mmCIF file with all atom_site columns, C-alpha atoms in Angstrom:
data_model
loop_
_atom_site.group_PDB
_atom_site.id
_atom_site.type_symbol
_atom_site.label_atom_id
_atom_site.label_alt_id
_atom_site.label_comp_id
_atom_site.label_asym_id
_atom_site.label_entity_id
_atom_site.label_seq_id
_atom_site.pdbx_PDB_ins_code
_atom_site.Cartn_x
_atom_site.Cartn_y
_atom_site.Cartn_z
_atom_site.occupancy
_atom_site.B_iso_or_equiv
_atom_site.pdbx_formal_charge
_atom_site.auth_seq_id
_atom_site.auth_comp_id
_atom_site.auth_asym_id
_atom_site.auth_atom_id
_atom_site.pdbx_PDB_model_num
ATOM 1   C CA . MET V 1 1   ? 9.495   21.541 -28.159 1.00 0.00 ? 108 MET V CA 1
ATOM 2   C CA . ALA V 1 2   ? 12.807  21.843 -26.342 1.00 0.00 ? 109 ALA V CA 1
ATOM 3   C CA . HIS V 1 3   ? 15.745  20.020 -27.853 1.00 0.00 ? 110 HIS V CA 1
ATOM 4   C CA . PRO V 1 4   ? 19.406  20.092 -26.791 1.00 0.00 ? 111 PRO V CA 1
ATOM 5   C CA . THR V 1 5   ? 20.654  21.016 -30.277 1.00 0.00 ? 112 THR V CA 1
ATOM 6   C CA . ARG V 1 6   ? 18.363  24.015 -30.642 1.00 0.00 ? 113 ARG V CA 1
ATOM 7   C CA . GLY V 1 7   ? 19.694  27.445 -29.772 1.00 0.00 ? 114 GLY V CA 1
ATOM 8   C CA . GLN V 1 8   ? 18.188  30.130 -27.631 1.00 0.00 ? 115 GLN V CA 1
ATOM 9   C CA . THR V 1 9   ? 15.112  31.955 -28.855 1.00 0.00 ? 116 THR V CA 1
ATOM 10  C CA . SER V 1 10  ? 16.120  34.897 -31.017 1.00 0.00 ? 117 SER V CA 1
ATOM 11  C CA . HIS V 1 11  ? 14.358  38.216 -30.588 1.00 0.00 ? 118 HIS V CA 1
ATOM 12  C CA . THR V 1 12  ? 15.923  39.672 -33.728 1.00 0.00 ? 119 THR V CA 1
ATOM 13  C CA . TYR V 1 13  ? 12.615  40.178 -35.511 1.00 0.00 ? 120 TYR V CA 1
ATOM 14  C CA . ASP V 1 14  ? 10.441  41.164 -32.550 1.00 0.00 ? 121 ASP V CA 1
ATOM 15  C CA . ILE V 1 15  ? 8.196   44.094 -33.370 1.00 0.00 ? 122 ILE V CA 1
ATOM 16  C CA . VAL V 1 16  ? 8.966   46.802 -30.851 1.00 0.00 ? 123 VAL V CA 1
ATOM 17  C CA . GLU V 1 17  ? 6.676   49.585 -32.099 1.00 0.00 ? 124 GLU V CA 1
ATOM 18  C CA . VAL V 1 18  ? 3.783   50.093 -34.492 1.00 0.00 ? 125 VAL V CA 1
ATOM 19  C CA . VAL V 1 19  ? 4.528   53.419 -36.173 1.00 0.00 ? 126 VAL V CA 1
ATOM 20  C CA . ASN V 1 20  ? 1.497   53.795 -38.434 1.00 0.00 ? 127 ASN V CA 1
ATOM 21  C CA . ILE V 1 21  ? -1.579  51.893 -39.558 1.00 0.00 ? 128 ILE V CA 1
ATOM 22  C CA . ASP V 1 22  ? -2.784  53.026 -42.987 1.00 0.00 ? 129 ASP V CA 1
ATOM 23  C CA . TYR V 1 23  ? -6.340  51.756 -43.349 1.00 0.00 ? 130 TYR V CA 1
ATOM 24  C CA . ALA V 1 24  ? -6.829  53.431 -46.742 1.00 0.00 ? 131 ALA V CA 1
ATOM 25  C CA . ASN V 1 25  ? -3.981  51.433 -48.313 1.00 0.00 ? 132 ASN V CA 1
ATOM 26  C CA . LEU V 1 26  ? -4.148  48.455 -45.918 1.00 0.00 ? 133 LEU V CA 1
ATOM 27  C CA . ALA V 1 27  ? -0.535  49.022 -44.873 1.00 0.00 ? 134 ALA V CA 1
ATOM 28  C CA . LEU V 1 28  ? 1.323   48.773 -41.607 1.00 0.00 ? 135 LEU V CA 1
ATOM 29  C CA . VAL V 1 29  ? 4.557   50.537 -40.627 1.00 0.00 ? 136 VAL V CA 1
ATOM 30  C CA . TYR V 1 30  ? 6.494   49.155 -37.660 1.00 0.00 ? 137 TYR V CA 1
ATOM 31  C CA . ARG V 1 31  ? 9.929   49.040 -36.074 1.00 0.00 ? 138 ARG V CA 1
ATOM 32  C CA . ASP V 1 32  ? 11.565  45.747 -35.253 1.00 0.00 ? 139 ASP V CA 1
ATOM 33  C CA . ALA V 1 33  ? 14.743  44.869 -33.430 1.00 0.00 ? 140 ALA V CA 1
ATOM 34  C CA . ALA V 1 34  ? 16.544  43.893 -36.644 1.00 0.00 ? 141 ALA V CA 1
ATOM 35  C CA . HIS V 1 35  ? 16.265  47.196 -38.522 1.00 0.00 ? 142 HIS V CA 1
ATOM 36  C CA . ALA V 1 36  ? 17.128  50.789 -37.686 1.00 0.00 ? 143 ALA V CA 1
ATOM 37  C CA . LEU V 1 37  ? 14.503  52.210 -40.040 1.00 0.00 ? 144 LEU V CA 1
ATOM 38  C CA . PRO V 1 38  ? 10.768  51.519 -39.892 1.00 0.00 ? 145 PRO V CA 1
ATOM 39  C CA . GLN V 1 39  ? 9.548   48.622 -42.038 1.00 0.00 ? 146 GLN V CA 1
ATOM 40  C CA . ARG V 1 40  ? 6.350   48.622 -44.108 1.00 0.00 ? 147 ARG V CA 1
ATOM 41  C CA . VAL V 1 41  ? 4.112   45.734 -45.083 1.00 0.00 ? 148 VAL V CA 1
ATOM 42  C CA . GLN V 1 42  ? 1.027   46.060 -47.216 1.00 0.00 ? 149 GLN V CA 1
ATOM 43  C CA . PHE V 1 43  ? -1.977  43.822 -47.540 1.00 0.00 ? 150 PHE V CA 1
ATOM 44  C CA . ARG V 1 44  ? -1.961  43.623 -51.332 1.00 0.00 ? 151 ARG V CA 1
ATOM 45  C CA . ILE V 1 45  ? -5.411  42.811 -52.612 1.00 0.00 ? 152 ILE V CA 1
ATOM 46  C CA . ASP V 1 46  ? -7.070  43.808 -55.882 1.00 0.00 ? 153 ASP V CA 1
ATOM 47  C CA . ASP V 1 47  ? -10.520 44.547 -54.447 1.00 0.00 ? 154 ASP V CA 1
ATOM 48  C CA . GLN V 1 48  ? -10.613 46.301 -51.094 1.00 0.00 ? 155 GLN V CA 1
ATOM 49  C CA . THR V 1 49  ? -13.862 44.666 -50.066 1.00 0.00 ? 156 THR V CA 1
ATOM 50  C CA . ALA V 1 50  ? -15.282 44.833 -46.564 1.00 0.00 ? 157 ALA V CA 1
ATOM 51  C CA . ALA V 1 51  ? -13.837 41.343 -46.031 1.00 0.00 ? 158 ALA V CA 1
ATOM 52  C CA . ALA V 1 52  ? -10.335 42.564 -46.951 1.00 0.00 ? 159 ALA V CA 1
ATOM 53  C CA . ARG V 1 53  ? -10.625 45.478 -44.516 1.00 0.00 ? 160 ARG V CA 1
ATOM 54  C CA . GLN V 1 54  ? -11.973 43.155 -41.809 1.00 0.00 ? 161 GLN V CA 1
ATOM 55  C CA . VAL V 1 55  ? -9.072  40.708 -42.250 1.00 0.00 ? 162 VAL V CA 1
ATOM 56  C CA . PHE V 1 56  ? -6.582  43.607 -42.173 1.00 0.00 ? 163 PHE V CA 1
ATOM 57  C CA . GLN V 1 57  ? -8.164  44.802 -38.924 1.00 0.00 ? 164 GLN V CA 1
ATOM 58  C CA . GLY V 1 58  ? -7.774  41.248 -37.598 1.00 0.00 ? 165 GLY V CA 1
ATOM 59  C CA . ILE V 1 59  ? -4.065  41.398 -38.440 1.00 0.00 ? 166 ILE V CA 1
ATOM 60  C CA . VAL V 1 60  ? -3.736  44.738 -36.645 1.00 0.00 ? 167 VAL V CA 1
ATOM 61  C CA . ASP V 1 61  ? -5.617  43.382 -33.620 1.00 0.00 ? 168 ASP V CA 1
ATOM 62  C CA . SER V 1 62  ? -3.309  40.339 -33.570 1.00 0.00 ? 169 SER V CA 1
ATOM 63  C CA . LEU V 1 63  ? -0.078  42.308 -33.313 1.00 0.00 ? 170 LEU V CA 1
ATOM 64  C CA . ALA V 1 64  ? 1.895   41.829 -30.141 1.00 0.00 ? 171 ALA V CA 1
ATOM 65  C CA . LEU V 1 65  ? 4.867   43.953 -29.246 1.00 0.00 ? 172 LEU V CA 1
ATOM 66  C CA . VAL V 1 66  ? 7.873   41.946 -28.072 1.00 0.00 ? 173 VAL V CA 1
ATOM 67  C CA . GLY V 1 67  ? 5.599   39.343 -26.595 1.00 0.00 ? 174 GLY V CA 1
ATOM 68  C CA . ASP V 1 68  ? 4.464   35.893 -27.462 1.00 0.00 ? 175 ASP V CA 1
ATOM 69  C CA . GLY V 1 69  ? 1.498   36.749 -29.679 1.00 0.00 ? 176 GLY V CA 1
ATOM 70  C CA . GLN V 1 70  ? 1.038   35.155 -33.032 1.00 0.00 ? 177 GLN V CA 1
ATOM 71  C CA . TRP V 1 71  ? 2.147   38.159 -35.095 1.00 0.00 ? 178 TRP V CA 1
ATOM 72  C CA . GLU V 1 72  ? 4.973   39.618 -33.019 1.00 0.00 ? 179 GLU V CA 1
ATOM 73  C CA . SER V 1 73  ? 7.668   38.544 -35.448 1.00 0.00 ? 180 SER V CA 1
ATOM 74  C CA . SER V 1 74  ? 8.251   40.704 -38.488 1.00 0.00 ? 181 SER V CA 1
ATOM 75  C CA . TYR V 1 75  ? 9.855   37.614 -40.016 1.00 0.00 ? 182 TYR V CA 1
ATOM 76  C CA . THR V 1 76  ? 6.417   35.952 -40.201 1.00 0.00 ? 183 THR V CA 1
ATOM 77  C CA . LEU V 1 77  ? 4.291   39.066 -40.694 1.00 0.00 ? 184 LEU V CA 1
ATOM 78  C CA . GLY V 1 78  ? 5.388   39.776 -44.277 1.00 0.00 ? 185 GLY V CA 1
ATOM 79  C CA . PRO V 1 79  ? 4.836   36.277 -45.681 1.00 0.00 ? 186 PRO V CA 1
ATOM 80  C CA . ARG V 1 80  ? 1.511   35.938 -43.828 1.00 0.00 ? 187 ARG V CA 1
ATOM 81  C CA . MET V 1 81  ? 0.164   39.013 -45.613 1.00 0.00 ? 188 MET V CA 1
ATOM 82  C CA . GLY V 1 82  ? 0.414   37.113 -48.902 1.00 0.00 ? 189 GLY V CA 1
ATOM 83  C CA . VAL V 1 83  ? -1.344  34.041 -47.495 1.00 0.00 ? 190 VAL V CA 1
ATOM 84  C CA . LEU V 1 84  ? -4.132  36.192 -46.073 1.00 0.00 ? 191 LEU V CA 1
ATOM 85  C CA . ALA V 1 85  ? -4.537  38.043 -49.375 1.00 0.00 ? 192 ALA V CA 1
ATOM 86  C CA . LYS V 1 86  ? -5.014  34.653 -51.059 1.00 0.00 ? 193 LYS V CA 1
ATOM 87  C CA . LEU V 1 87  ? -7.592  33.726 -48.412 1.00 0.00 ? 194 LEU V CA 1
ATOM 88  C CA . VAL V 1 88  ? -9.571  36.906 -49.092 1.00 0.00 ? 195 VAL V CA 1
ATOM 89  C CA . GLU V 1 89  ? -9.403  36.137 -52.837 1.00 0.00 ? 196 GLU V CA 1
ATOM 90  C CA . VAL V 1 90  ? -10.745 32.622 -52.168 1.00 0.00 ? 197 VAL V CA 1
ATOM 91  C CA . PHE V 1 91  ? -13.617 34.099 -50.152 1.00 0.00 ? 198 PHE V CA 1
ATOM 92  C CA . HIS V 1 92  ? -14.262 36.653 -52.909 1.00 0.00 ? 199 HIS V CA 1
ATOM 93  C CA . ALA V 1 93  ? -14.380 33.888 -55.533 1.00 0.00 ? 200 ALA V CA 1
ATOM 94  C CA . ASP V 1 94  ? -16.885 32.059 -53.314 1.00 0.00 ? 201 ASP V CA 1
ATOM 95  C CA . GLY V 1 95  ? -19.058 35.186 -53.146 1.00 0.00 ? 202 GLY V CA 1
ATOM 96  C CA . ILE V 1 96  ? -18.087 36.282 -49.620 1.00 0.00 ? 203 ILE V CA 1
ATOM 97  C CA . ASP V 1 97  ? -17.149 39.959 -49.504 1.00 0.00 ? 204 ASP V CA 1
ATOM 98  C CA . ASP V 1 98  ? -18.260 40.857 -45.972 1.00 0.00 ? 205 ASP V CA 1
ATOM 99  C CA . PHE V 1 99  ? -17.882 38.728 -42.852 1.00 0.00 ? 206 PHE V CA 1
ATOM 100 C CA . SER V 1 100 ? -20.708 40.573 -41.090 1.00 0.00 ? 207 SER V CA 1
ATOM 101 C CA . SER V 1 101 ? -23.206 38.900 -43.424 1.00 0.00 ? 208 SER V CA 1
ATOM 102 C CA . THR V 1 102 ? -25.346 36.201 -41.835 1.00 0.00 ? 209 THR V CA 1
ATOM 103 C CA . SER V 1 103 ? -24.901 34.150 -45.015 1.00 0.00 ? 210 SER V CA 1
ATOM 104 C CA . VAL V 1 104 ? -21.318 33.412 -43.930 1.00 0.00 ? 211 VAL V CA 1
ATOM 105 C CA . GLY V 1 105 ? -21.403 30.053 -42.203 1.00 0.00 ? 212 GLY V CA 1
ATOM 106 C CA . LEU V 1 106 ? -19.068 27.428 -40.870 1.00 0.00 ? 213 LEU V CA 1
ATOM 107 C CA . THR V 1 107 ? -19.208 25.366 -44.070 1.00 0.00 ? 214 THR V CA 1
ATOM 108 C CA . GLU V 1 108 ? -18.109 28.306 -46.232 1.00 0.00 ? 215 GLU V CA 1
ATOM 109 C CA . LEU V 1 109 ? -15.323 29.195 -43.816 1.00 0.00 ? 216 LEU V CA 1
ATOM 110 C CA . ARG V 1 110 ? -13.980 25.660 -43.609 1.00 0.00 ? 217 ARG V CA 1
ATOM 111 C CA . ASN V 1 111 ? -14.201 25.159 -47.386 1.00 0.00 ? 218 ASN V CA 1
ATOM 112 C CA . ALA V 1 112 ? -12.069 28.265 -47.968 1.00 0.00 ? 219 ALA V CA 1
ATOM 113 C CA . ILE V 1 113 ? -9.490  27.409 -45.296 1.00 0.00 ? 220 ILE V CA 1
ATOM 114 C CA . GLU V 1 114 ? -9.297  23.794 -46.489 1.00 0.00 ? 221 GLU V CA 1
ATOM 115 C CA . LYS V 1 115 ? -7.595  25.003 -49.690 1.00 0.00 ? 222 LYS V CA 1
ATOM 116 C CA . PHE V 1 116 ? -4.443  25.925 -47.724 1.00 0.00 ? 223 PHE V CA 1
ATOM 117 C CA . ASP V 1 117 ? -1.627  23.739 -46.424 1.00 0.00 ? 224 ASP V CA 1
ATOM 118 C CA . SER V 1 118 ? -1.835  22.315 -42.935 1.00 0.00 ? 225 SER V CA 1
ATOM 119 C CA . GLY V 1 119 ? 0.845   24.687 -41.659 1.00 0.00 ? 226 GLY V CA 1
ATOM 120 C CA . SER V 1 120 ? -1.333  27.690 -42.472 1.00 0.00 ? 227 SER V CA 1
ATOM 121 C CA . LYS V 1 121 ? -4.712  26.320 -41.407 1.00 0.00 ? 228 LYS V CA 1
ATOM 122 C CA . ARG V 1 122 ? -4.225  26.770 -37.669 1.00 0.00 ? 229 ARG V CA 1
ATOM 123 C CA . SER V 1 123 ? -3.163  30.411 -38.062 1.00 0.00 ? 230 SER V CA 1
ATOM 124 C CA . LEU V 1 124 ? -5.997  31.072 -40.497 1.00 0.00 ? 231 LEU V CA 1
ATOM 125 C CA . ASN V 1 125 ? -8.544  29.528 -38.126 1.00 0.00 ? 232 ASN V CA 1
ATOM 126 C CA . LYS V 1 126 ? -7.294  31.710 -35.260 1.00 0.00 ? 233 LYS V CA 1
ATOM 127 C CA . LEU V 1 127 ? -7.288  34.897 -37.294 1.00 0.00 ? 234 LEU V CA 1
ATOM 128 C CA . MET V 1 128 ? -10.684 34.227 -38.856 1.00 0.00 ? 235 MET V CA 1
ATOM 129 C CA . GLY V 1 129 ? -12.039 33.504 -35.389 1.00 0.00 ? 236 GLY V CA 1
ATOM 130 C CA . ARG V 1 130 ? -10.827 36.932 -34.261 1.00 0.00 ? 237 ARG V CA 1
ATOM 131 C CA . VAL V 1 131 ? -12.336 38.586 -37.353 1.00 0.00 ? 238 VAL V CA 1
ATOM 132 C CA . LEU V 1 132 ? -15.679 36.833 -36.910 1.00 0.00 ? 239 LEU V CA 1
ATOM 133 C CA . GLN V 1 133 ? -15.896 37.717 -33.219 1.00 0.00 ? 240 GLN V CA 1
ATOM 134 C CA . THR V 1 134 ? -15.788 41.403 -34.083 1.00 0.00 ? 241 THR V CA 1
ATOM 135 C CA . CYS V 1 135 ? -17.846 41.358 -37.301 1.00 0.00 ? 242 CYS V CA 1
ATOM 136 C CA . HIS V 1 136 ? -20.343 38.495 -37.471 1.00 0.00 ? 243 HIS V CA 1
ATOM 137 C CA . PRO V 1 137 ? -23.614 38.358 -35.483 1.00 0.00 ? 244 PRO V CA 1
ATOM 138 C CA . ASN V 1 138 ? -22.794 34.759 -34.460 1.00 0.00 ? 245 ASN V CA 1
ATOM 139 C CA . GLY V 1 139 ? -19.049 35.374 -34.412 1.00 0.00 ? 246 GLY V CA 1
ATOM 140 C CA . GLN V 1 140 ? -18.415 33.905 -30.965 1.00 0.00 ? 247 GLN V CA 1
ATOM 141 C CA . VAL V 1 141 ? -20.019 30.618 -31.966 1.00 0.00 ? 248 VAL V CA 1
ATOM 142 C CA . LEU V 1 142 ? -18.314 30.454 -35.359 1.00 0.00 ? 249 LEU V CA 1
ATOM 143 C CA . ALA V 1 143 ? -14.925 31.274 -33.807 1.00 0.00 ? 250 ALA V CA 1
ATOM 144 C CA . LYS V 1 144 ? -15.381 28.511 -31.253 1.00 0.00 ? 251 LYS V CA 1
ATOM 145 C CA . ALA V 1 145 ? -16.306 26.066 -34.002 1.00 0.00 ? 252 ALA V CA 1
ATOM 146 C CA . LEU V 1 146 ? -13.270 27.047 -36.109 1.00 0.00 ? 253 LEU V CA 1
ATOM 147 C CA . ARG V 1 147 ? -10.966 26.451 -33.138 1.00 0.00 ? 254 ARG V CA 1
ATOM 148 C CA . GLY V 1 148 ? -12.503 23.036 -32.542 1.00 0.00 ? 255 GLY V CA 1
ATOM 149 C CA . SER V 1 149 ? -12.465 19.810 -34.449 1.00 0.00 ? 256 SER V CA 1
ATOM 150 C CA . PRO V 1 150 ? -14.124 19.351 -37.849 1.00 0.00 ? 257 PRO V CA 1
ATOM 151 C CA . ASP V 1 151 ? -16.925 17.488 -36.056 1.00 0.00 ? 258 ASP V CA 1
ATOM 152 C CA . ILE V 1 152 ? -18.180 20.592 -34.231 1.00 0.00 ? 259 ILE V CA 1
ATOM 153 C CA . HIS V 1 153 ? -21.298 21.971 -35.837 1.00 0.00 ? 260 HIS V CA 1
ATOM 154 C CA . VAL V 1 154 ? -22.685 25.430 -35.142 1.00 0.00 ? 261 VAL V CA 1
ATOM 155 C CA . ASP V 1 155 ? -26.214 24.123 -34.613 1.00 0.00 ? 262 ASP V CA 1
ATOM 156 C CA . LYS V 1 156 ? -24.940 22.038 -31.666 1.00 0.00 ? 263 LYS V CA 1
ATOM 157 C CA . LEU V 1 157 ? -23.302 25.023 -29.963 1.00 0.00 ? 264 LEU V CA 1
ATOM 158 C CA . ALA V 1 158 ? -25.275 27.348 -27.748 1.00 0.00 ? 265 ALA V CA 1
ATOM 159 C CA . LEU V 1 159 ? -25.773 30.739 -29.340 1.00 0.00 ? 266 LEU V CA 1
ATOM 160 C CA . SER V 1 160 ? -24.587 33.509 -27.064 1.00 0.00 ? 267 SER V CA 1
#
């Protein structure tokens, strides 16, 4: 929200180029406006389950270069990797290791995301929606339900 005491938007940490995506190590190398040398972030997770690889792919798909996408800032990308690693660990503890499984439902998704602070929930819902759309048989419906209110139930949504 605009406010007279706030300064102009800074583009210091805008990602200007993705240099390399290392799927084997779940790492991303990029250039941003703040650094002369490429920067590297890694999705540090103990078990590289299918779910971990799917979430990493969701991160890669979410990158925007000097735009207004959710992940364009290298300032937020690094810390988000840690939050997402914790999310994958929560899913793993709940027995979810692959988001393409039909056993993954809205209740399981919401229960895992509920364990995070309110500032992270919106970003997690958006990213998980993107992951589910590409992996899960009912991904479109689940993504729509995650974006909606807690009162939306998958059985009330039309399956596409």
